[in-house]
mmCIF file of C-alpha atoms in Angstrom:
data_model
loop_
_atom_site.group_PDB
_atom_site.id
_atom_site.type_symbol
_atom_site.label_atom_id
_atom_site.label_comp_id
_atom_site.label_asym_id
_atom_site.label_seq_id
_atom_site.Cartn_x
_atom_site.Cartn_y
_atom_site.Cartn_z
ATOM 1 C CA MET A 1 223.048 21.874 166.774
ATOM 2 C CA GLN A 2 223.481 23.777 163.501
ATOM 3 C CA ASN A 3 226.879 25.416 163.118
ATOM 4 C CA LYS A 4 226.198 29.136 162.580
ATOM 5 C CA ASN A 5 229.208 29.306 160.237
ATOM 6 C CA LEU A 6 227.662 26.752 157.845
ATOM 7 C CA PRO A 7 224.638 27.008 155.542
ATOM 8 C CA ASN A 8 221.532 25.101 156.603
ATOM 9 C CA GLY A 9 221.672 21.414 155.691
ATOM 10 C CA THR A 10 225.471 21.196 155.485
ATOM 11 C CA ARG A 11 228.075 19.716 157.817
ATOM 12 C CA ASP A 12 231.750 19.100 158.380
ATOM 13 C CA GLU A 13 233.041 15.537 158.526
ATOM 14 C CA PHE A 14 236.192 14.579 160.368
ATOM 15 C CA GLY A 15 237.743 11.975 162.639
ATOM 16 C CA PRO A 16 236.536 8.356 162.895
ATOM 17 C CA GLN A 17 233.215 8.968 161.111
ATOM 18 C CA ALA A 18 234.965 10.456 158.094
ATOM 19 C CA GLN A 19 237.429 7.562 158.066
ATOM 20 C CA ILE A 20 234.626 4.996 158.186
ATOM 21 C CA LYS A 21 232.897 6.748 155.296
ATOM 22 C CA GLU A 22 236.091 6.743 153.231
ATOM 23 C CA THR A 23 236.624 3.052 153.982
ATOM 24 C CA ILE A 24 233.078 2.204 152.866
ATOM 25 C CA GLN A 25 233.413 4.203 149.654
ATOM 26 C CA ASN A 26 236.718 2.557 148.797
ATOM 27 C CA LYS A 27 235.339 -0.927 149.486
ATOM 28 C CA LEU A 28 232.320 -0.344 147.283
ATOM 29 C CA LEU A 29 234.283 1.101 144.377
ATOM 30 C CA SER A 30 236.869 -1.679 144.517
ATOM 31 C CA GLY A 31 234.052 -4.246 144.621
ATOM 32 C CA PHE A 32 232.444 -2.761 141.499
ATOM 33 C CA LYS A 33 235.762 -2.715 139.695
ATOM 34 C CA ASN A 34 236.509 -6.323 140.622
ATOM 35 C CA ARG A 35 233.218 -7.387 138.989
ATOM 36 C CA GLY A 36 234.351 -5.912 135.676
ATOM 37 C CA PHE A 37 232.523 -2.581 135.795
ATOM 38 C CA GLN A 38 234.237 0.474 134.269
ATOM 39 C CA LYS A 39 234.635 3.803 136.064
ATOM 40 C CA LEU A 40 232.535 6.751 134.887
ATOM 41 C CA THR A 41 232.942 10.241 136.326
ATOM 42 C CA THR A 42 230.551 13.103 135.590
ATOM 43 C CA PRO A 43 230.873 16.773 136.597
ATOM 44 C CA VAL A 44 229.352 18.190 139.750
ATOM 45 C CA ILE A 45 227.803 21.058 137.738
ATOM 46 C CA GLU A 46 225.356 20.182 134.934
ATOM 47 C CA TYR A 47 222.723 21.969 132.849
ATOM 48 C CA SER A 48 219.380 21.889 134.634
ATOM 49 C CA ASP A 49 217.664 20.252 131.636
ATOM 50 C CA VAL A 50 219.547 17.020 132.364
ATOM 51 C CA PHE A 51 217.429 16.542 135.484
ATOM 52 C CA LYS A 52 213.969 17.447 134.136
ATOM 53 C CA PRO A 53 212.639 13.875 134.672
ATOM 54 C CA LEU A 54 213.231 14.053 138.430
ATOM 55 C CA ASN A 55 210.402 14.635 140.861
ATOM 56 C CA PRO A 56 210.886 18.317 141.884
ATOM 57 C CA ASP A 57 209.456 17.652 145.349
ATOM 58 C CA ASP A 58 212.277 15.238 146.195
ATOM 59 C CA TYR A 59 215.118 16.572 144.065
ATOM 60 C CA ARG A 60 215.147 20.354 144.428
ATOM 61 C CA PRO A 61 218.585 21.407 143.129
ATOM 62 C CA TYR A 62 220.924 24.269 143.892
ATOM 63 C CA GLN A 63 220.722 26.549 140.847
ATOM 64 C CA MET A 64 223.006 29.144 139.266
ATOM 65 C CA LEU A 65 223.541 30.840 135.891
ATOM 66 C CA ASP A 66 226.501 30.529 133.542
ATOM 67 C CA GLU A 67 227.935 33.419 131.515
ATOM 68 C CA GLN A 68 225.371 32.780 128.745
ATOM 69 C CA GLY A 69 222.440 32.921 131.129
ATOM 70 C CA GLU A 70 221.850 29.153 131.017
ATOM 71 C CA THR A 71 220.604 27.548 134.228
ATOM 72 C CA LEU A 72 223.123 25.257 135.872
ATOM 73 C CA VAL A 73 222.640 23.020 138.915
ATOM 74 C CA LEU A 74 224.743 21.110 141.379
ATOM 75 C CA ARG A 75 223.832 17.575 140.368
ATOM 76 C CA PRO A 76 220.942 16.206 142.477
ATOM 77 C CA ASP A 77 221.249 12.726 140.969
ATOM 78 C CA LEU A 78 223.984 10.500 139.507
ATOM 79 C CA THR A 79 221.936 8.308 137.156
ATOM 80 C CA LEU A 80 220.706 10.940 134.692
ATOM 81 C CA PRO A 81 224.254 12.200 133.968
ATOM 82 C CA VAL A 82 225.091 8.629 132.932
ATOM 83 C CA ALA A 83 222.233 8.773 130.423
ATOM 84 C CA ARG A 84 223.545 12.102 129.134
ATOM 85 C CA VAL A 85 227.001 10.603 128.632
ATOM 86 C CA MET A 86 225.590 7.579 126.813
ATOM 87 C CA SER A 87 223.491 9.656 124.418
ATOM 88 C CA ALA A 88 226.270 12.168 123.736
ATOM 89 C CA THR A 89 229.125 9.747 123.107
ATOM 90 C CA GLY A 90 227.456 6.974 121.115
ATOM 91 C CA LEU A 91 229.363 4.263 122.970
ATOM 92 C CA ASN A 92 228.894 0.675 121.854
ATOM 93 C CA LEU A 93 226.478 -1.337 123.968
ATOM 94 C CA PRO A 94 226.256 -3.145 126.267
ATOM 95 C CA VAL A 95 228.326 -1.446 128.960
ATOM 96 C CA LYS A 96 228.632 -1.649 132.733
ATOM 97 C CA TRP A 97 229.564 1.529 134.609
ATOM 98 C CA TYR A 98 230.366 2.291 138.212
ATOM 99 C CA TYR A 99 230.543 5.713 139.845
ATOM 100 C CA GLY A 100 230.886 7.495 143.139
ATOM 101 C CA GLY A 101 230.369 11.070 144.261
ATOM 102 C CA ASP A 102 228.203 13.584 146.056
ATOM 103 C CA VAL A 103 224.723 14.765 145.113
ATOM 104 C CA PHE A 104 223.111 18.019 146.264
ATOM 105 C CA ARG A 105 219.424 18.354 147.079
ATOM 106 C CA LEU A 106 217.754 21.219 148.893
ATOM 107 C CA LYS A 107 215.824 19.843 151.847
ATOM 108 C CA LYS A 108 213.171 21.580 153.896
ATOM 109 C CA ARG A 109 214.565 23.595 156.756
ATOM 110 C CA LEU A 110 214.550 21.734 160.097
ATOM 111 C CA SER A 111 213.807 18.457 158.285
ATOM 112 C CA GLY A 112 216.876 16.837 159.824
ATOM 113 C CA SER A 113 218.197 15.898 156.381
ATOM 114 C CA TYR A 114 221.450 17.004 154.821
ATOM 115 C CA ASN A 115 221.646 18.705 151.440
ATOM 116 C CA GLN A 116 224.881 16.996 150.411
ATOM 117 C CA LEU A 117 224.827 13.195 150.233
ATOM 118 C CA SER A 118 227.409 10.667 149.096
ATOM 119 C CA GLN A 119 226.526 7.835 146.739
ATOM 120 C CA ALA A 120 228.219 4.981 144.911
ATOM 121 C CA GLY A 121 226.557 2.771 142.361
ATOM 122 C CA ILE A 122 226.460 0.877 139.102
ATOM 123 C CA GLU A 123 224.601 1.177 135.808
ATOM 124 C CA ILE A 124 224.082 -1.742 133.405
ATOM 125 C CA VAL A 125 223.119 -0.394 129.979
ATOM 126 C CA GLY A 126 222.103 -2.431 126.948
ATOM 127 C CA TYR A 127 220.937 -5.678 128.557
ATOM 128 C CA GLU A 128 217.309 -6.787 128.316
ATOM 129 C CA GLY A 129 215.900 -9.420 130.638
ATOM 130 C CA VAL A 130 215.858 -10.001 134.342
ATOM 131 C CA ARG A 131 219.483 -11.131 134.596
ATOM 132 C CA ALA A 132 220.584 -7.494 134.626
ATOM 133 C CA GLU A 133 218.383 -6.895 137.683
ATOM 134 C CA TRP A 134 219.890 -9.989 139.266
ATOM 135 C CA GLU A 135 223.413 -8.685 138.863
ATOM 136 C CA CYS A 136 222.422 -5.378 140.467
ATOM 137 C CA LEU A 137 220.924 -7.259 143.390
ATOM 138 C CA SER A 138 223.947 -9.557 143.632
ATOM 139 C CA VAL A 139 226.202 -6.509 143.834
ATOM 140 C CA ALA A 140 223.988 -4.747 146.382
ATOM 141 C CA LEU A 141 223.522 -7.684 148.736
ATOM 142 C CA SER A 142 227.055 -9.055 148.457
ATOM 143 C CA GLU A 143 228.437 -5.611 149.308
ATOM 144 C CA CYS A 144 226.150 -5.468 152.355
ATOM 145 C CA GLN A 145 227.565 -8.840 153.367
ATOM 146 C CA ARG A 146 231.113 -7.641 152.803
ATOM 147 C CA LEU A 147 230.455 -4.571 154.953
ATOM 148 C CA GLY A 148 229.112 -6.780 157.737
ATOM 149 C CA ILE A 149 225.545 -5.406 157.737
ATOM 150 C CA PRO A 150 223.126 -8.010 159.160
ATOM 151 C CA ASN A 151 219.340 -8.307 158.839
ATOM 152 C CA VAL A 152 218.986 -6.579 155.476
ATOM 153 C CA THR A 153 215.479 -6.641 154.006
ATOM 154 C CA LEU A 154 215.099 -6.378 150.227
ATOM 155 C CA GLN A 155 211.862 -4.756 149.077
ATOM 156 C CA LEU A 156 210.775 -5.446 145.494
ATOM 157 C CA SER A 157 208.146 -3.527 143.560
ATOM 158 C CA GLU A 158 207.126 -2.999 139.949
ATOM 159 C CA ALA A 159 206.854 0.466 138.409
ATOM 160 C CA GLY A 160 204.136 -0.514 135.934
ATOM 161 C CA PHE A 161 201.971 -2.719 138.139
ATOM 162 C CA VAL A 162 199.480 -0.109 139.389
ATOM 163 C CA ASP A 163 198.844 1.351 135.930
ATOM 164 C CA ALA A 164 198.538 -2.132 134.416
ATOM 165 C CA VAL A 165 195.764 -3.031 136.872
ATOM 166 C CA ILE A 166 193.929 0.293 136.743
ATOM 167 C CA SER A 167 193.938 0.312 132.924
ATOM 168 C CA GLN A 168 191.692 -2.793 133.018
ATOM 169 C CA LEU A 169 189.075 -1.299 135.315
ATOM 170 C CA ALA A 170 185.765 -0.265 133.739
ATOM 171 C CA ILE A 171 185.769 3.275 135.111
ATOM 172 C CA PRO A 172 186.410 6.674 133.449
ATOM 173 C CA GLN A 173 189.965 7.929 133.118
ATOM 174 C CA PRO A 174 189.565 10.740 135.694
ATOM 175 C CA THR A 175 188.284 8.155 138.199
ATOM 176 C CA ARG A 176 191.267 5.935 137.467
ATOM 177 C CA GLU A 177 193.630 8.759 138.326
ATOM 178 C CA SER A 178 191.738 9.558 141.516
ATOM 179 C CA LEU A 179 191.754 5.896 142.514
ATOM 180 C CA LYS A 180 195.489 5.690 141.971
ATOM 181 C CA GLN A 181 196.159 8.738 144.120
ATOM 182 C CA ALA A 182 193.890 7.426 146.893
ATOM 183 C CA LEU A 183 195.760 4.115 146.798
ATOM 184 C CA TYR A 184 199.142 5.819 147.069
ATOM 185 C CA ALA A 185 197.962 8.089 149.882
ATOM 186 C CA LYS A 186 196.284 5.166 151.678
ATOM 187 C CA ASP A 187 193.155 7.327 151.839
ATOM 188 C CA LEU A 188 190.834 4.390 152.521
ATOM 189 C CA SER A 189 187.639 6.453 152.660
ATOM 190 C CA ASP A 190 188.172 7.884 149.179
ATOM 191 C CA TYR A 191 189.598 4.610 147.861
ATOM 192 C CA ASN A 192 186.574 2.557 148.965
ATOM 193 C CA ARG A 193 184.186 5.139 147.532
ATOM 194 C CA LEU A 194 185.912 5.033 144.142
ATOM 195 C CA CYS A 195 185.964 1.217 144.141
ATOM 196 C CA GLN A 196 182.228 0.935 144.899
ATOM 197 C CA PRO A 197 181.153 0.694 141.204
ATOM 198 C CA LEU A 198 183.514 -2.304 140.852
ATOM 199 C CA ALA A 199 182.101 -4.266 143.792
ATOM 200 C CA GLU A 200 180.500 -6.940 141.603
ATOM 201 C CA THR A 201 183.314 -7.309 139.063
ATOM 202 C CA GLU A 202 186.082 -9.892 138.797
ATOM 203 C CA PHE A 203 188.458 -7.332 140.357
ATOM 204 C CA SER A 204 186.491 -6.910 143.595
ATOM 205 C CA GLU A 205 188.443 -9.420 145.720
ATOM 206 C CA PHE A 206 191.776 -7.924 144.664
ATOM 207 C CA LEU A 207 190.610 -4.332 145.157
ATOM 208 C CA ARG A 208 189.545 -5.053 148.730
ATOM 209 C CA GLU A 209 193.130 -6.038 149.608
ATOM 210 C CA TRP A 210 195.107 -3.694 147.362
ATOM 211 C CA PRO A 211 195.895 -0.910 149.878
ATOM 212 C CA TRP A 212 197.557 -3.552 152.111
ATOM 213 C CA LEU A 213 199.409 -5.297 149.276
ATOM 214 C CA PHE A 214 202.864 -5.088 150.832
ATOM 215 C CA GLY A 215 205.029 -7.176 153.138
ATOM 216 C CA SER A 216 205.229 -10.972 152.975
ATOM 217 C CA PHE A 217 206.049 -12.014 149.423
ATOM 218 C CA ASP A 218 203.960 -15.197 149.507
ATOM 219 C CA GLN A 219 200.911 -13.528 151.054
ATOM 220 C CA VAL A 220 200.956 -10.701 148.514
ATOM 221 C CA MET A 221 201.209 -13.151 145.633
ATOM 222 C CA GLU A 222 198.180 -15.080 146.919
ATOM 223 C CA VAL A 223 196.136 -11.895 146.521
ATOM 224 C CA VAL A 224 197.616 -11.196 143.082
ATOM 225 C CA LYS A 225 196.399 -14.634 141.931
ATOM 226 C CA THR A 226 192.816 -13.378 142.219
ATOM 227 C CA LEU A 227 193.360 -10.959 139.322
ATOM 228 C CA PRO A 228 192.012 -11.855 135.862
ATOM 229 C CA ASP A 229 194.599 -13.145 133.392
ATOM 230 C CA ASN A 230 196.632 -10.414 131.739
ATOM 231 C CA GLU A 231 199.845 -10.946 129.787
ATOM 232 C CA SER A 232 201.507 -7.749 130.997
ATOM 233 C CA LEU A 233 200.799 -8.571 134.631
ATOM 234 C CA LYS A 234 201.922 -12.168 134.133
ATOM 235 C CA ARG A 235 205.326 -10.984 132.944
ATOM 236 C CA MET A 236 205.725 -8.631 135.905
ATOM 237 C CA ILE A 237 204.744 -11.280 138.444
ATOM 238 C CA HIS A 238 206.982 -13.860 136.789
ATOM 239 C CA ASP A 239 209.984 -11.543 137.014
ATOM 240 C CA LEU A 240 209.241 -10.686 140.649
ATOM 241 C CA THR A 241 208.771 -14.326 141.603
ATOM 242 C CA THR A 242 211.909 -15.595 139.885
ATOM 243 C CA THR A 243 213.859 -12.720 141.412
ATOM 244 C CA GLN A 244 212.629 -13.616 144.886
ATOM 245 C CA GLN A 245 213.715 -17.219 144.288
ATOM 246 C CA PHE A 246 217.097 -16.068 142.992
ATOM 247 C CA VAL A 247 217.739 -13.915 146.061
ATOM 248 C CA ASN A 248 216.572 -16.639 148.442
ATOM 249 C CA ASN A 249 218.992 -19.081 146.818
ATOM 250 C CA GLN A 250 221.957 -16.718 146.648
ATOM 251 C CA PHE A 251 221.414 -14.783 149.893
ATOM 252 C CA PRO A 252 219.337 -16.989 152.226
ATOM 253 C CA ASP A 253 220.104 -14.805 155.255
ATOM 254 C CA TYR A 254 218.355 -11.775 153.764
ATOM 255 C CA ARG A 255 214.574 -11.306 153.748
ATOM 256 C CA VAL A 256 212.619 -10.465 150.572
ATOM 257 C CA THR A 257 209.357 -8.503 150.695
ATOM 258 C CA VAL A 258 207.215 -6.936 147.984
ATOM 259 C CA ASP A 259 205.078 -3.797 147.726
ATOM 260 C CA LEU A 260 202.570 -3.489 144.869
ATOM 261 C CA SER A 261 200.677 -0.462 146.179
ATOM 262 C CA ILE A 262 203.290 2.313 145.948
ATOM 263 C CA PRO A 263 204.185 4.791 143.189
ATOM 264 C CA SER A 264 207.282 4.474 141.070
ATOM 265 C CA PRO A 265 210.224 6.381 142.611
ATOM 266 C CA GLN A 266 210.746 8.254 139.336
ATOM 267 C CA VAL A 267 208.729 8.673 136.144
ATOM 268 C CA TYR A 268 211.469 7.105 134.022
ATOM 269 C CA TYR A 269 211.306 3.743 135.828
ATOM 270 C CA THR A 270 209.770 1.088 133.596
ATOM 271 C CA GLY A 271 210.136 -2.215 135.441
ATOM 272 C CA MET A 272 211.258 -3.817 138.649
ATOM 273 C CA VAL A 273 212.303 -1.516 141.493
ATOM 274 C CA PHE A 274 214.276 -2.592 144.557
ATOM 275 C CA ARG A 275 215.328 -1.083 147.866
ATOM 276 C CA GLY A 276 217.357 -2.410 150.776
ATOM 277 C CA PHE A 277 216.964 -1.392 154.399
ATOM 278 C CA THR A 278 217.332 -2.563 157.994
ATOM 279 C CA GLU A 279 214.840 -2.206 160.820
ATOM 280 C CA GLN A 280 217.333 -0.039 162.732
ATOM 281 C CA SER A 281 217.185 2.775 160.173
ATOM 282 C CA ALA A 282 214.460 4.576 158.247
ATOM 283 C CA ASP A 283 216.892 5.357 155.415
ATOM 284 C CA TYR A 284 217.386 2.997 152.483
ATOM 285 C CA LEU A 285 220.854 1.475 152.232
ATOM 286 C CA PHE A 286 220.501 1.128 148.471
ATOM 287 C CA SER A 287 217.855 1.570 145.801
ATOM 288 C CA GLY A 288 217.525 1.073 142.080
ATOM 289 C CA GLY A 289 215.643 -0.637 139.305
ATOM 290 C CA ARG A 290 214.994 -0.807 135.580
ATOM 291 C CA TYR A 291 214.584 2.379 133.576
ATOM 292 C CA ASP A 292 214.444 1.580 129.876
ATOM 293 C CA ASP A 293 213.066 5.074 129.147
ATOM 294 C CA LEU A 294 216.058 6.803 130.691
ATOM 295 C CA LEU A 295 217.880 7.662 127.480
ATOM 296 C CA THR A 296 214.706 8.859 125.751
ATOM 297 C CA ASN A 297 215.169 12.117 127.643
ATOM 298 C CA PHE A 298 218.215 12.726 125.428
ATOM 299 C CA GLN A 299 217.495 10.699 122.267
ATOM 300 C CA GLN A 300 214.626 9.041 120.387
ATOM 301 C CA VAL A 301 215.715 5.418 120.812
ATOM 302 C CA LYS A 302 214.916 3.383 123.899
ATOM 303 C CA VAL A 303 217.838 1.589 125.524
ATOM 304 C CA PRO A 304 217.419 -1.002 128.286
ATOM 305 C CA ALA A 305 219.121 0.018 131.519
ATOM 306 C CA VAL A 306 219.223 -1.079 135.148
ATOM 307 C CA GLY A 307 221.095 0.428 138.071
ATOM 308 C CA VAL A 308 221.491 0.520 141.822
ATOM 309 C CA ALA A 309 222.960 3.198 144.090
ATOM 310 C CA PHE A 310 224.204 2.950 147.666
ATOM 311 C CA GLU A 311 223.508 5.731 150.151
ATOM 312 C CA ILE A 312 226.934 6.018 151.787
ATOM 313 C CA ASP A 313 225.713 8.120 154.710
ATOM 314 C CA ALA A 314 223.099 5.483 155.594
ATOM 315 C CA LEU A 315 225.736 2.753 155.392
ATOM 316 C CA VAL A 316 227.974 4.639 157.813
ATOM 317 C CA GLN A 317 225.242 4.348 160.453
ATOM 318 C CA ARG A 318 224.864 0.601 159.921
ATOM 319 C CA VAL A 319 228.406 -0.665 159.370
ATOM 320 C CA PRO A 320 229.943 -2.091 162.562
ATOM 321 C CA VAL A 321 232.849 0.053 163.768
ATOM 322 C CA PRO A 322 235.946 -2.152 164.111
ATOM 323 C CA GLU A 323 237.657 -2.133 167.462
ATOM 324 C CA SER A 324 241.051 -0.491 167.258
ATOM 325 C CA GLY A 325 243.653 -0.026 169.942
ATOM 326 C CA PRO A 326 245.373 3.255 170.691
ATOM 327 C CA GLN A 327 247.349 4.842 167.900
ATOM 328 C CA THR A 328 251.127 4.608 168.108
ATOM 329 C CA LEU A 329 252.966 7.931 168.109
ATOM 330 C CA ILE A 330 256.479 7.535 166.680
ATOM 331 C CA TYR A 331 259.019 9.986 168.127
ATOM 332 C CA PHE A 332 262.403 10.255 166.367
ATOM 333 C CA ASP A 333 265.371 12.469 165.601
ATOM 334 C CA ASP A 334 265.753 14.120 162.196
ATOM 335 C CA GLU A 335 268.370 11.614 161.018
ATOM 336 C CA GLN A 336 266.011 8.755 161.928
ATOM 337 C CA TRP A 337 263.331 9.808 159.449
ATOM 338 C CA PRO A 338 263.855 6.788 157.099
ATOM 339 C CA GLN A 339 263.643 4.399 160.052
ATOM 340 C CA ALA A 340 260.479 6.125 161.305
ATOM 341 C CA GLU A 341 258.897 5.874 157.846
ATOM 342 C CA GLN A 342 259.575 2.119 157.684
ATOM 343 C CA LEU A 343 258.086 1.609 161.117
ATOM 344 C CA LEU A 344 255.075 3.740 160.227
ATOM 345 C CA HIS A 345 254.141 1.450 157.326
ATOM 346 C CA LYS A 346 254.873 -1.692 159.321
ATOM 347 C CA LEU A 347 252.721 -0.847 162.340
ATOM 348 C CA GLY A 348 249.595 0.296 160.531
ATOM 349 C CA ASN A 349 247.728 2.250 163.208
ATOM 350 C CA ALA A 350 250.544 4.758 163.756
ATOM 351 C CA THR A 351 251.563 8.304 162.934
ATOM 352 C CA LEU A 352 254.765 10.338 162.998
ATOM 353 C CA CYS A 353 255.295 12.608 165.983
ATOM 354 C CA LEU A 354 256.565 15.962 164.689
ATOM 355 C CA THR A 355 257.292 17.645 168.012
ATOM 356 C CA HIS A 356 260.813 19.027 168.527
ATOM 357 C CA ASN A 357 261.341 17.657 172.031
ATOM 358 C CA PHE A 358 260.451 14.541 173.953
ATOM 359 C CA GLU A 359 258.470 16.287 176.692
ATOM 360 C CA ALA A 360 256.106 17.722 174.089
ATOM 361 C CA ALA A 361 255.800 14.226 172.576
ATOM 362 C CA LYS A 362 254.777 12.814 175.959
ATOM 363 C CA ARG A 363 252.157 15.504 176.431
ATOM 364 C CA LEU A 364 250.749 14.863 172.951
ATOM 365 C CA ALA A 365 250.591 11.103 173.580
ATOM 366 C CA ALA A 366 248.762 11.660 176.856
ATOM 367 C CA SER A 367 246.242 14.100 175.364
ATOM 368 C CA THR A 368 245.418 11.788 172.429
ATOM 369 C CA ASN A 369 245.522 8.534 174.412
ATOM 370 C CA SER A 370 248.285 7.280 172.094
ATOM 371 C CA LYS A 371 251.089 4.833 172.699
ATOM 372 C CA LEU A 372 254.447 6.644 172.499
ATOM 373 C CA LEU A 373 257.283 4.844 170.695
ATOM 374 C CA ASP A 374 260.628 6.554 171.190
ATOM 375 C CA LEU A 375 263.209 5.740 168.511
ATOM 376 C CA THR A 376 265.777 8.000 170.195
ATOM 377 C CA LYS A 377 265.897 5.639 173.232
ATOM 378 C CA ARG A 378 265.692 8.531 175.696
ATOM 379 C CA ARG A 379 265.693 7.712 179.436
#
């Protein structure tokens, strides 16, 4: 039930859930750091122009005006601020960044989604070639392992695949756009109608299967083999195939699927896209991909870049909650404070009891289901 004292789409976090979230965030950030990534922090408030490339349907920001009348927003994304930093500072490439923080996106009322979400991720800037994607995937899947999340499925896709196929079809440009939208919407009636003029071409076998071109990696690739030779498509398929083999070798317990019939998550994506999920949740655990056009929003020169971001709130729902016994409540006299402090750090799951009498300490222990440890040795 929505708290009437809070704006729609917001929440308070406290107790075990908040502690689990903090633990996950700390584990992720320490894992990034241990792989040699450098910390990057960007402000919560940015100029709205920074986020122009984002799809406004999915990333509606909170807006405000500064004293000069410029439009500011609470950041709805953490990747574009990294691009702003890179273009503004002229740092030497390549670099590897890691970050963590909250993003703010206005969701539809009664959608069940929150407007404030926590993320942690990495950005690899300045490296061409598929090895940068592989490091992102190694980080993502190894962190899922470290968090104890079983049955993760990795979904691969390619931002340029749909356009690369449609550009070869002998149909007018307006028809190409309509065909693409019908494919994305899985509007089979409209899709089949638009494909009818291509029924006798070398693309016909592929086009019949395209709306269902997702799921089993091997089955999808069998359909892709029916396409005419094209160097651009060959490169995409090669990268997807070698990536699937890499993941299968490094993380044999995780399943790899592919989807070649969906739109790119953002217009600035230029290559492979990846998402991780489990069957128990509709939310992605992590997502990312290659976006070599990212810095062109702030400068004229293209710079290769790949990144992946974890959705902390989705991880909280999937990470097993460790069993913990009752907390120990340490009761002590004022002069025993140093002794109580030492015991506090030694025991771990403990806290200082700050009541002024032992009877109150007993009542507090009973109400919180805690184990009472009396340093005063009262009888």
